[in-house]
Amino acid sequence: MALTRICVLLLYFMVLCATVWSTQQRQFRSFSSWDNFHRQPNICEEKEEINEQEVNVTTYAPKGNTTETVKVEYEHFTKCKETETSYICITRIRTKDVNKTYIVKRQCCHGFMRLPDASGCLELDLKDIVETMTDLGTTRFVELAARIGLEPKLREDNFTIFCPSNEALIDYEEDTVSNEIPSGRVYRSTDLQNILNGHITEGYLKTGDLEDELVLMSVRGNSGIRVNIYNTPEKIVTANCARIVKANNYARNGVIHVVDTVLPIPSQTVADIISSDPQFSTLKQLLSEAGLVQTLRDLRGHYTLFAPTDAAFLSDAVQPKLLEQLLKGDGCVSTILKNHILPNVLCSTAIPHHAGTINLLDKYLTVTRNEDNKLFVNNIQIIARDIVGINGIVHIIDGVLVPSQADSVTTSLEKNKMIEIVDLIDTAELRSILDSMKNATFFVPSKKAIQALPEGMKKGLKENPQKLRELLMYHVAQPIVHSCKFHNNQMLKTKIEDKEIRINIYSQFTGFDNRVTAQCARVVSYDNDICEGTIHVVDKVLIPPKKTIMDQLEEMEGFDILVHLLRETGMDERLRLGYGPFTLLAPKDEAFSKISESVLSDIYKEKEHAENLVKLHVLPKMICCAGISRLPFFHAQEVRAMEGSLLPARISHNGKVRIGRAIVIECDKVAENGVIHVVDRVIQPPSPARPFHFDFPSSMFGVFV
């Protein structure tokens, strides 16, 4: 077994080394052209040195059950990346006295361009910005610039211009409703000045210099140009959600990027866009209740808000009760609103057909575009898109995105078609009580678990609502406990006084094949978050234990011999007083009749024999049947008895649980301090191992004599 593990580890290590070597080779091939390229003529190098504040650099190394903090005295690394126009290396040096970052950018000098397969940068025949825009066909922008006297400045100063195409400007001029531009393509000079200046920023900026969520200050002065970069997988670059359709057009005194629409000029934050529009009065109130107004007003943010209108909240898709709860500040209003907010800007042009994006709940939203160019988010239509704010954008939607995390427990169960447990909840008149609970963990029996209950038991529960209510409330624990917080023998307090749920975790390989049980019922679905709680689905109904192992065994029929032996050896007190947890492998009386009379006589006469036999049937830990799994032949599962022997535990090919040579015929009779498994035979002490001996025939060595 050890040899097999070593072989697997060696194979894994060889594959890992091959992968790293292959990656390094690909990186070398990708950048090798730049390694020689930057030595060619007409390559400009920009260097930046950043002195950073002293930062305590620590690593955390576990040591036993404590955490040791180790200060790193030295750090030096370089990371390089290649863009379509430049090669950038960032070097970080951090020592006891120095904390600096060096950035080196190499690219063709302005007026030169690197062409595919070229040995250097080739000189371009450049004109000024106005002439270059004319050659590009963006003559309408040139005409408007001349009208307000901007043309001389565009010929002399250095600018980067996000220039709308002629078609984009014509569409904008004719859109008299949304932009309030007078018809006949007539602008007030002040408006035109703001519009054009909102497309211009100072300096030379190629697309290789742009980064996602970079905000450039326009020459207008009080508005920015937000850059976003998407890989869909085609690379899309936008400026205030206008797509760059023709990039990196070099002029003698700048760079021109042609965009497909006029850039919106943002003047409000996302929060202000909502508060100033009367169709969002409900959303405005809910954002305030959820404490999200300041978040959406933060100028450092990059947000996308899918904004439901007042009509959307009143639609049939939103339950009146839910809306009432939301307006009162209940109903997980923060969860619902965070489902509408992305921590990044998602422009509509970045959605060719289908896109998945993560919201503030860390959950996926799906945005799609149909054949009619209509956009939908989780099947709710976007009726107005790309309303650009200072710190993000707003898309208006005609519905409300209610996540499963905002459902009540019964709503969640109904959505998942777990009708059987919902019927029991209604019979016990617990719907409103369970739905209003906060900070709760629900262990919900699966559909099969409810169906597996004996008919007599189900009938009795329905005829006795109080008993049913106690059973169901035993499945509710507080506070919320997600699976990542589970640990072995964890005891969770339930809504029934003095009753707890024991969590057990079984793993044959570290971090692999983990099995979690709650009162020996296997957890088959974890962390189904709902409003103010979470649901774990289990494969059995949890029955509250009322007695210890010994008390429970004494009430079970057919175990007189085992009870007698436990009492004679004094083990009964350990199994009765609540210590543990223990697992008792309980053979019935008829199982004792299968062993020889002499052995049985020794057990009765010799206390030591009886103690050893009893301890073979007691495991000093909680072993549920669900904790025993089918394992590969090279990794046998074993459990240690209190007597000290290791007993093999496995599930046979026909699905039976075997411990030692015994078959478990009744699993998981859970007690307050452990569990009882009824087995079909008495587990006998292992026979002493005989020494291995092999007599070699003398003739085998005759050839060497």
GROMACS .gro file of N, CA, C and O in nm, residues 75-170:
model
  384
   75GLU      N    1   1.243   4.008  -0.041
   75GLU     CA    2   1.155   3.965  -0.150
   75GLU      C    3   1.200   4.036  -0.277
   75GLU      O    4   1.220   4.157  -0.279
   76HIS      N    5   1.218   3.960  -0.384
   76HIS     CA    6   1.263   4.019  -0.510
   76HIS      C    7   1.207   3.932  -0.624
   76HIS      O    8   1.246   3.817  -0.638
   77PHE      N    9   1.118   3.986  -0.703
   77PHE     CA   10   1.065   3.910  -0.816
   77PHE      C   11   1.033   4.005  -0.930
   77PHE      O   12   1.010   4.124  -0.912
   78THR      N   13   1.034   3.951  -1.051
   78THR     CA   14   1.003   4.026  -1.172
   78THR      C   15   0.896   3.952  -1.251
   78THR      O   16   0.905   3.830  -1.269
   79LYS      N   17   0.796   4.026  -1.295
   79LYS     CA   18   0.688   3.968  -1.375
   79LYS      C   19   0.673   4.052  -1.501
   79LYS      O   20   0.663   4.175  -1.495
   80CYS      N   21   0.672   3.986  -1.616
   80CYS     CA   22   0.662   4.056  -1.744
   80CYS      C   23   0.537   4.014  -1.819
   80CYS      O   24   0.488   3.901  -1.803
   81LYS      N   25   0.486   4.105  -1.898
   81LYS     CA   26   0.371   4.073  -1.983
   81LYS      C   27   0.385   4.145  -2.115
   81LYS      O   28   0.448   4.251  -2.126
   82GLU      N   29   0.327   4.088  -2.218
   82GLU     CA   30   0.333   4.144  -2.352
   82GLU      C   31   0.193   4.188  -2.395
   82GLU      O   32   0.096   4.113  -2.379
   83THR      N   33   0.181   4.309  -2.447
   83THR     CA   34   0.056   4.357  -2.507
   83THR      C   35   0.078   4.369  -2.657
   83THR      O   36   0.188   4.341  -2.709
   84GLU      N   37  -0.025   4.413  -2.729
   84GLU     CA   38  -0.010   4.425  -2.874
   84GLU      C   39   0.084   4.537  -2.914
   84GLU      O   40   0.131   4.542  -3.028
   85THR      N   41   0.116   4.628  -2.820
   85THR     CA   42   0.200   4.742  -2.855
   85THR      C   43   0.322   4.758  -2.766
   85THR      O   44   0.404   4.845  -2.792
   86SER      N   45   0.335   4.679  -2.660
   86SER     CA   46   0.444   4.704  -2.567
   86SER      C   47   0.483   4.577  -2.491
   86SER      O   48   0.412   4.476  -2.496
   87TYR      N   49   0.597   4.586  -2.423
   87TYR     CA   50   0.647   4.479  -2.336
   87TYR      C   51   0.678   4.542  -2.201
   87TYR      O   52   0.759   4.634  -2.191
   88ILE      N   53   0.609   4.497  -2.095
   88ILE     CA   54   0.615   4.563  -1.965
   88ILE      C   55   0.667   4.464  -1.861
   88ILE      O   56   0.619   4.351  -1.851
   89CYS      N   57   0.766   4.508  -1.784
   89CYS     CA   58   0.820   4.427  -1.675
   89CYS      C   59   0.805   4.504  -1.544
   89CYS      O   60   0.840   4.623  -1.536
   90ILE      N   61   0.755   4.435  -1.443
   90ILE     CA   62   0.737   4.494  -1.311
   90ILE      C   63   0.826   4.417  -1.213
   90ILE      O   64   0.814   4.295  -1.200
   91THR      N   65   0.916   4.490  -1.150
   91THR     CA   66   1.009   4.430  -1.053
   91THR      C   67   0.975   4.482  -0.914
   91THR      O   68   0.966   4.603  -0.893
   92ARG      N   69   0.957   4.389  -0.821
   92ARG     CA   70   0.924   4.426  -0.683
   92ARG      C   71   1.042   4.390  -0.594
   92ARG      O   72   1.087   4.274  -0.592
   93ILE      N   73   1.093   4.488  -0.520
   93ILE     CA   74   1.203   4.466  -0.427
   93ILE      C   75   1.155   4.507  -0.288
   93ILE      O   76   1.112   4.621  -0.268
   94ARG      N   77   1.165   4.416  -0.196
   94ARG     CA   78   1.122   4.445  -0.060
   94ARG      C   79   1.223   4.383   0.036
   94ARG      O   80   1.244   4.262   0.037
   95THR      N   81   1.291   4.469   0.111
   95THR     CA   82   1.385   4.424   0.213
   95THR      C   83   1.351   4.493   0.343
   95THR      O   84   1.248   4.560   0.355
   96LYS      N   85   1.441   4.482   0.438
   96LYS     CA   86   1.416   4.545   0.567
   96LYS      C   87   1.410   4.697   0.555
   96LYS      O   88   1.334   4.764   0.625
   97ASP      N   89   1.489   4.752   0.460
   97ASP     CA   90   1.498   4.897   0.447
   97ASP      C   91   1.438   4.951   0.318
   97ASP      O   92   1.420   5.072   0.304
   98VAL      N   93   1.408   4.864   0.221
   98VAL     CA   94   1.363   4.909   0.090
   98VAL      C   95   1.230   4.845   0.055
   98VAL      O   96   1.210   4.724   0.078
   99ASN      N   97   1.140   4.926   0.002
   99ASN     CA   98   1.011   4.874  -0.043
   99ASN      C   99   0.975   4.949  -0.171
   99ASN      O  100   0.908   5.051  -0.167
  100LYS      N  101   1.023   4.897  -0.284
  100LYS     CA  102   1.008   4.969  -0.410
  100LYS      C  103   0.954   4.877  -0.520
  100LYS      O  104   0.973   4.756  -0.516
  101THR      N  105   0.891   4.941  -0.618
  101THR     CA  106   0.846   4.874  -0.739
  101THR      C  107   0.899   4.951  -0.859
  101THR      O  108   0.886   5.074  -0.865
  102TYR      N  109   0.959   4.877  -0.951
  102TYR     CA  110   1.011   4.937  -1.074
  102TYR      C  111   0.928   4.886  -1.192
  102TYR      O  112   0.908   4.764  -1.207
  103ILE      N  113   0.884   4.978  -1.276
  103ILE     CA  114   0.806   4.942  -1.395
  103ILE      C  115   0.882   4.989  -1.518
  103ILE      O  116   0.915   5.108  -1.530
  104VAL      N  117   0.912   4.895  -1.607
  104VAL     CA  118   0.984   4.926  -1.731
  104VAL      C  119   0.894   4.887  -1.848
  104VAL      O  120   0.851   4.772  -1.860
  105LYS      N  121   0.866   4.986  -1.935
  105LYS     CA  122   0.782   4.961  -2.053
  105LYS      C  123   0.865   4.989  -2.178
  105LYS      O  124   0.925   5.096  -2.193
  106ARG      N  125   0.870   4.893  -2.268
  106ARG     CA  126   0.939   4.908  -2.396
  106ARG      C  127   0.836   4.900  -2.508
  106ARG      O  128   0.755   4.807  -2.511
  107GLN      N  129   0.844   4.996  -2.601
  107GLN     CA  130   0.752   4.998  -2.713
  107GLN      C  131   0.812   5.083  -2.825
  107GLN      O  132   0.911   5.155  -2.804
  108CYS      N  133   0.751   5.073  -2.942
  108CYS     CA  134   0.796   5.157  -3.052
  108CYS      C  135   0.776   5.303  -3.015
  108CYS      O  136   0.672   5.339  -2.958
  109CYS      N  137   0.874   5.386  -3.047
  109CYS     CA  138   0.860   5.529  -3.022
  109CYS      C  139   0.743   5.583  -3.105
  109CYS      O  140   0.705   5.524  -3.207
  110HIS      N  141   0.687   5.694  -3.058
  110HIS     CA  142   0.574   5.751  -3.130
  110HIS      C  143   0.617   5.788  -3.272
  110HIS      O  144   0.723   5.847  -3.294
  111GLY      N  145   0.532   5.751  -3.366
  111GLY     CA  146   0.565   5.770  -3.507
  111GLY      C  147   0.622   5.647  -3.571
  111GLY      O  148   0.652   5.646  -3.691
  112PHE      N  149   0.637   5.542  -3.492
  112PHE     CA  150   0.688   5.415  -3.543
  112PHE      C  151   0.591   5.305  -3.504
  112PHE      O  152   0.521   5.314  -3.403
  113MET      N  153   0.591   5.197  -3.581
  113MET     CA  154   0.498   5.087  -3.554
  113MET      C  155   0.568   4.955  -3.575
  113MET      O  156   0.648   4.939  -3.669
  114ARG      N  157   0.538   4.862  -3.487
  114ARG     CA  158   0.589   4.726  -3.502
  114ARG      C  159   0.492   4.647  -3.588
  114ARG      O  160   0.374   4.633  -3.555
  115LEU      N  161   0.541   4.594  -3.698
  115LEU     CA  162   0.458   4.515  -3.788
  115LEU      C  163   0.490   4.367  -3.768
  115LEU      O  164   0.602   4.332  -3.726
  116PRO      N  165   0.396   4.278  -3.797
  116PRO     CA  166   0.421   4.134  -3.782
  116PRO      C  167   0.544   4.091  -3.860
  116PRO      O  168   0.563   4.132  -3.976
  117ASP      N  169   0.628   4.011  -3.795
  117ASP     CA  170   0.748   3.954  -3.856
  117ASP      C  171   0.851   4.059  -3.895
  117ASP      O  172   0.946   4.030  -3.968
  118ALA      N  173   0.834   4.184  -3.849
  118ALA     CA  174   0.933   4.287  -3.879
  118ALA      C  175   1.047   4.278  -3.778
  118ALA      O  176   1.029   4.235  -3.665
  119SER      N  177   1.167   4.319  -3.821
  119SER     CA  178   1.283   4.310  -3.734
  119SER      C  179   1.296   4.431  -3.642
  119SER      O  180   1.381   4.433  -3.554
  120GLY      N  181   1.216   4.533  -3.661
  120GLY     CA  182   1.223   4.651  -3.578
  120GLY      C  183   1.097   4.733  -3.593
  120GLY      O  184   0.994   4.683  -3.639
  121CYS      N  185   1.104   4.860  -3.553
  121CYS     CA  186   0.990   4.950  -3.565
  121CYS      C  187   1.005   5.033  -3.692
  121CYS      O  188   1.109   5.098  -3.713
  122LEU      N  189   0.902   5.031  -3.773
  122LEU     CA  190   0.905   5.104  -3.900
  122LEU      C  191   0.846   5.242  -3.883
  122LEU      O  192   0.744   5.259  -3.814
  123GLU      N  193   0.907   5.340  -3.947
  123GLU     CA  194   0.860   5.478  -3.936
  123GLU      C  195   0.732   5.498  -4.016
  123GLU      O  196   0.716   5.444  -4.127
  124LEU      N  197   0.641   5.574  -3.960
  124LEU     CA  198   0.514   5.604  -4.025
  124LEU      C  199   0.515   5.746  -4.079
  124LEU      O  200   0.582   5.835  -4.024
  125ASP      N  201   0.439   5.768  -4.187
  125ASP     CA  202   0.422   5.903  -4.242
  125ASP      C  203   0.302   5.965  -4.172
  125ASP      O  204   0.187   5.940  -4.209
  126LEU      N  205   0.326   6.043  -4.068
  126LEU     CA  206   0.220   6.091  -3.982
  126LEU      C  207   0.176   6.232  -4.017
  126LEU      O  208   0.258   6.316  -4.060
  127LYS      N  209   0.046   6.257  -3.996
  127LYS     CA  210  -0.012   6.389  -4.013
  127LYS      C  211  -0.067   6.433  -3.878
  127LYS      O  212  -0.069   6.356  -3.781
  128ASP      N  213  -0.115   6.556  -3.869
  128ASP     CA  214  -0.173   6.599  -3.742
  128ASP      C  215  -0.308   6.533  -3.720
  128ASP      O  216  -0.361   6.464  -3.809
  129ILE      N  217  -0.365   6.554  -3.602
  129ILE     CA  218  -0.489   6.485  -3.564
  129ILE      C  219  -0.602   6.517  -3.660
  129ILE      O  220  -0.677   6.427  -3.703
  130VAL      N  221  -0.618   6.643  -3.699
  130VAL     CA  222  -0.730   6.681  -3.786
  130VAL      C  223  -0.719   6.611  -3.921
  130VAL      O  224  -0.817   6.556  -3.972
  131GLU      N  225  -0.599   6.613  -3.981
  131GLU     CA  226  -0.581   6.549  -4.111
  131GLU      C  227  -0.599   6.397  -4.100
  131GLU      O  228  -0.655   6.333  -4.189
  132THR      N  229  -0.550   6.341  -3.990
  132THR     CA  230  -0.565   6.196  -3.971
  132THR      C  231  -0.711   6.157  -3.957
  132THR      O  232  -0.757   6.057  -4.016
  133MET      N  233  -0.790   6.235  -3.881
  133MET     CA  234  -0.933   6.205  -3.868
  133MET      C  235  -1.004   6.220  -4.001
  133MET      O  236  -1.094   6.142  -4.033
  134THR      N  237  -0.963   6.316  -4.081
  134THR     CA  238  -1.022   6.333  -4.214
  134THR      C  239  -0.993   6.211  -4.301
  134THR      O  240  -1.081   6.158  -4.369
  135ASP      N  241  -0.867   6.164  -4.296
  135ASP     CA  242  -0.831   6.044  -4.374
  135ASP      C  243  -0.908   5.921  -4.326
  135ASP      O  244  -0.937   5.830  -4.405
  136LEU      N  245  -0.940   5.916  -4.197
  136LEU     CA  246  -1.016   5.803  -4.143
  136LEU      C  247  -1.164   5.809  -4.179
  136LEU      O  248  -1.238   5.713  -4.156
  137GLY      N  249  -1.209   5.923  -4.231
  137GLY     CA  250  -1.350   5.937  -4.268
  137GLY      C  251  -1.438   5.990  -4.158
  137GLY      O  252  -1.560   5.993  -4.173
  138THR      N  253  -1.377   6.032  -4.046
  138THR     CA  254  -1.456   6.087  -3.935
  138THR      C  255  -1.468   6.239  -3.951
  138THR      O  256  -1.428   6.317  -3.864
  139THR      N  257  -1.522   6.278  -4.063
  139THR     CA  258  -1.524   6.420  -4.101
  139THR      C  259  -1.626   6.500  -4.020
  139THR      O  260  -1.610   6.621  -4.003
  140ARG      N  261  -1.731   6.435  -3.971
  140ARG     CA  262  -1.833   6.509  -3.897
  140ARG      C  263  -1.775   6.564  -3.766
  140ARG      O  264  -1.805   6.678  -3.728
  141PHE      N  265  -1.691   6.487  -3.699
  141PHE     CA  266  -1.626   6.534  -3.577
  141PHE      C  267  -1.537   6.653  -3.609
  141PHE      O  268  -1.533   6.752  -3.533
  142VAL      N  269  -1.465   6.648  -3.723
  142VAL     CA  270  -1.379   6.758  -3.764
  142VAL      C  271  -1.462   6.884  -3.789
  142VAL      O  272  -1.425   6.995  -3.748
  143GLU      N  273  -1.577   6.868  -3.855
  143GLU     CA  274  -1.664   6.982  -3.883
  143GLU      C  275  -1.713   7.047  -3.754
  143GLU      O  276  -1.713   7.171  -3.740
  144LEU      N  277  -1.756   6.966  -3.660
  144LEU     CA  278  -1.807   7.020  -3.534
  144LEU      C  279  -1.695   7.086  -3.453
  144LEU      O  280  -1.716   7.188  -3.388
  145ALA      N  281  -1.574   7.027  -3.458
  145ALA     CA  282  -1.461   7.087  -3.388
  145ALA      C  283  -1.427   7.224  -3.446
  145ALA      O  284  -1.394   7.318  -3.373
  146ALA      N  285  -1.436   7.235  -3.579
  146ALA     CA  286  -1.408   7.365  -3.643
  146ALA      C  287  -1.513   7.468  -3.604
  146ALA      O  288  -1.482   7.586  -3.586
  147ARG      N  289  -1.638   7.424  -3.590
  147ARG     CA  290  -1.746   7.517  -3.558
  147ARG      C  291  -1.723   7.587  -3.424
  147ARG      O  292  -1.759   7.704  -3.407
  148ILE      N  293  -1.666   7.518  -3.326
  148ILE     CA  294  -1.647   7.579  -3.193
  148ILE      C  295  -1.503   7.625  -3.171
  148ILE      O  296  -1.463   7.656  -3.059
  149GLY      N  297  -1.424   7.626  -3.279
  149GLY     CA  298  -1.288   7.677  -3.268
  149GLY      C  299  -1.190   7.582  -3.203
  149GLY      O  300  -1.086   7.625  -3.151
  150LEU      N  301  -1.220   7.452  -3.205
  150LEU     CA  302  -1.133   7.353  -3.141
  150LEU      C  303  -1.024   7.303  -3.235
  150LEU      O  304  -0.924   7.247  -3.191
  151GLU      N  305  -1.039   7.328  -3.366
  151GLU     CA  306  -0.948   7.270  -3.465
  151GLU      C  307  -0.802   7.309  -3.444
  151GLU      O  308  -0.714   7.222  -3.448
  152PRO      N  309  -0.769   7.438  -3.420
  152PRO     CA  310  -0.626   7.472  -3.401
  152PRO      C  311  -0.561   7.395  -3.286
  152PRO      O  312  -0.445   7.353  -3.296
  153LYS      N  313  -0.636   7.377  -3.179
  153LYS     CA  314  -0.581   7.303  -3.064
  153LYS      C  315  -0.555   7.157  -3.101
  153LYS      O  316  -0.456   7.097  -3.056
  154LEU      N  317  -0.642   7.099  -3.184
  154LEU     CA  318  -0.625   6.959  -3.224
  154LEU      C  319  -0.506   6.942  -3.318
  154LEU      O  320  -0.455   6.831  -3.332
  155ARG      N  321  -0.463   7.050  -3.382
  155ARG     CA  322  -0.348   7.041  -3.472
  155ARG      C  323  -0.216   7.057  -3.395
  155ARG      O  324  -0.111   7.012  -3.443
  156GLU      N  325  -0.222   7.118  -3.277
  156GLU     CA  326  -0.098   7.154  -3.208
  156GLU      C  327  -0.070   7.071  -3.084
  156GLU      O  328   0.043   7.026  -3.061
  157ASP      N  329  -0.172   7.051  -2.998
  157ASP     CA  330  -0.148   6.982  -2.870
  157ASP      C  331  -0.154   6.830  -2.888
  157ASP      O  332  -0.199   6.778  -2.990
  158ASN      N  333  -0.110   6.759  -2.784
  158ASN     CA  334  -0.105   6.612  -2.788
  158ASN      C  335  -0.229   6.554  -2.719
  158ASN      O  336  -0.251   6.578  -2.600
  159PHE      N  337  -0.307   6.477  -2.796
  159PHE     CA  338  -0.432   6.423  -2.743
  159PHE      C  339  -0.451   6.278  -2.786
  159PHE      O  340  -0.398   6.234  -2.889
  160THR      N  341  -0.529   6.207  -2.705
  160THR     CA  342  -0.590   6.081  -2.748
  160THR      C  343  -0.739   6.107  -2.761
  160THR      O  344  -0.802   6.158  -2.668
  161ILE      N  345  -0.795   6.074  -2.877
  161ILE     CA  346  -0.935   6.105  -2.905
  161ILE      C  347  -1.012   5.975  -2.931
  161ILE      O  348  -0.969   5.891  -3.012
  162PHE      N  349  -1.122   5.957  -2.859
  162PHE     CA  350  -1.217   5.849  -2.887
  162PHE      C  351  -1.323   5.909  -2.979
  162PHE      O  352  -1.419   5.972  -2.934
  163CYS      N  353  -1.300   5.895  -3.108
  163CYS     CA  354  -1.375   5.971  -3.209
  163CYS      C  355  -1.492   5.891  -3.263
  163CYS      O  356  -1.472   5.783  -3.321
  164PRO      N  357  -1.616   5.942  -3.249
  164PRO     CA  358  -1.731   5.871  -3.305
  164PRO      C  359  -1.726   5.873  -3.459
  164PRO      O  360  -1.682   5.971  -3.520
  165SER      N  361  -1.771   5.764  -3.518
  165SER     CA  362  -1.781   5.760  -3.663
  165SER      C  363  -1.886   5.859  -3.710
  165SER      O  364  -1.968   5.908  -3.631
  166ASN      N  365  -1.884   5.889  -3.839
  166ASN     CA  366  -1.985   5.981  -3.894
  166ASN      C  367  -2.126   5.928  -3.867
  166ASN      O  368  -2.216   6.004  -3.831
  167GLU      N  369  -2.145   5.798  -3.885
  167GLU     CA  370  -2.278   5.739  -3.864
  167GLU      C  371  -2.322   5.754  -3.719
  167GLU      O  372  -2.439   5.783  -3.691
  168ALA      N  373  -2.226   5.738  -3.626
  168ALA     CA  374  -2.261   5.751  -3.484
  168ALA      C  375  -2.304   5.892  -3.451
  168ALA      O  376  -2.402   5.913  -3.377
  169LEU      N  377  -2.236   5.993  -3.507
  169LEU     CA  378  -2.273   6.131  -3.480
  169LEU      C  379  -2.406   6.168  -3.543
  169LEU      O  380  -2.488   6.239  -3.484
  170ILE      N  381  -2.431   6.118  -3.663
  170ILE     CA  382  -2.559   6.145  -3.729
  170ILE      C  383  -2.674   6.084  -3.648
  170ILE      O  384  -2.777   6.148  -3.625
   0.00000   0.00000   0.00000
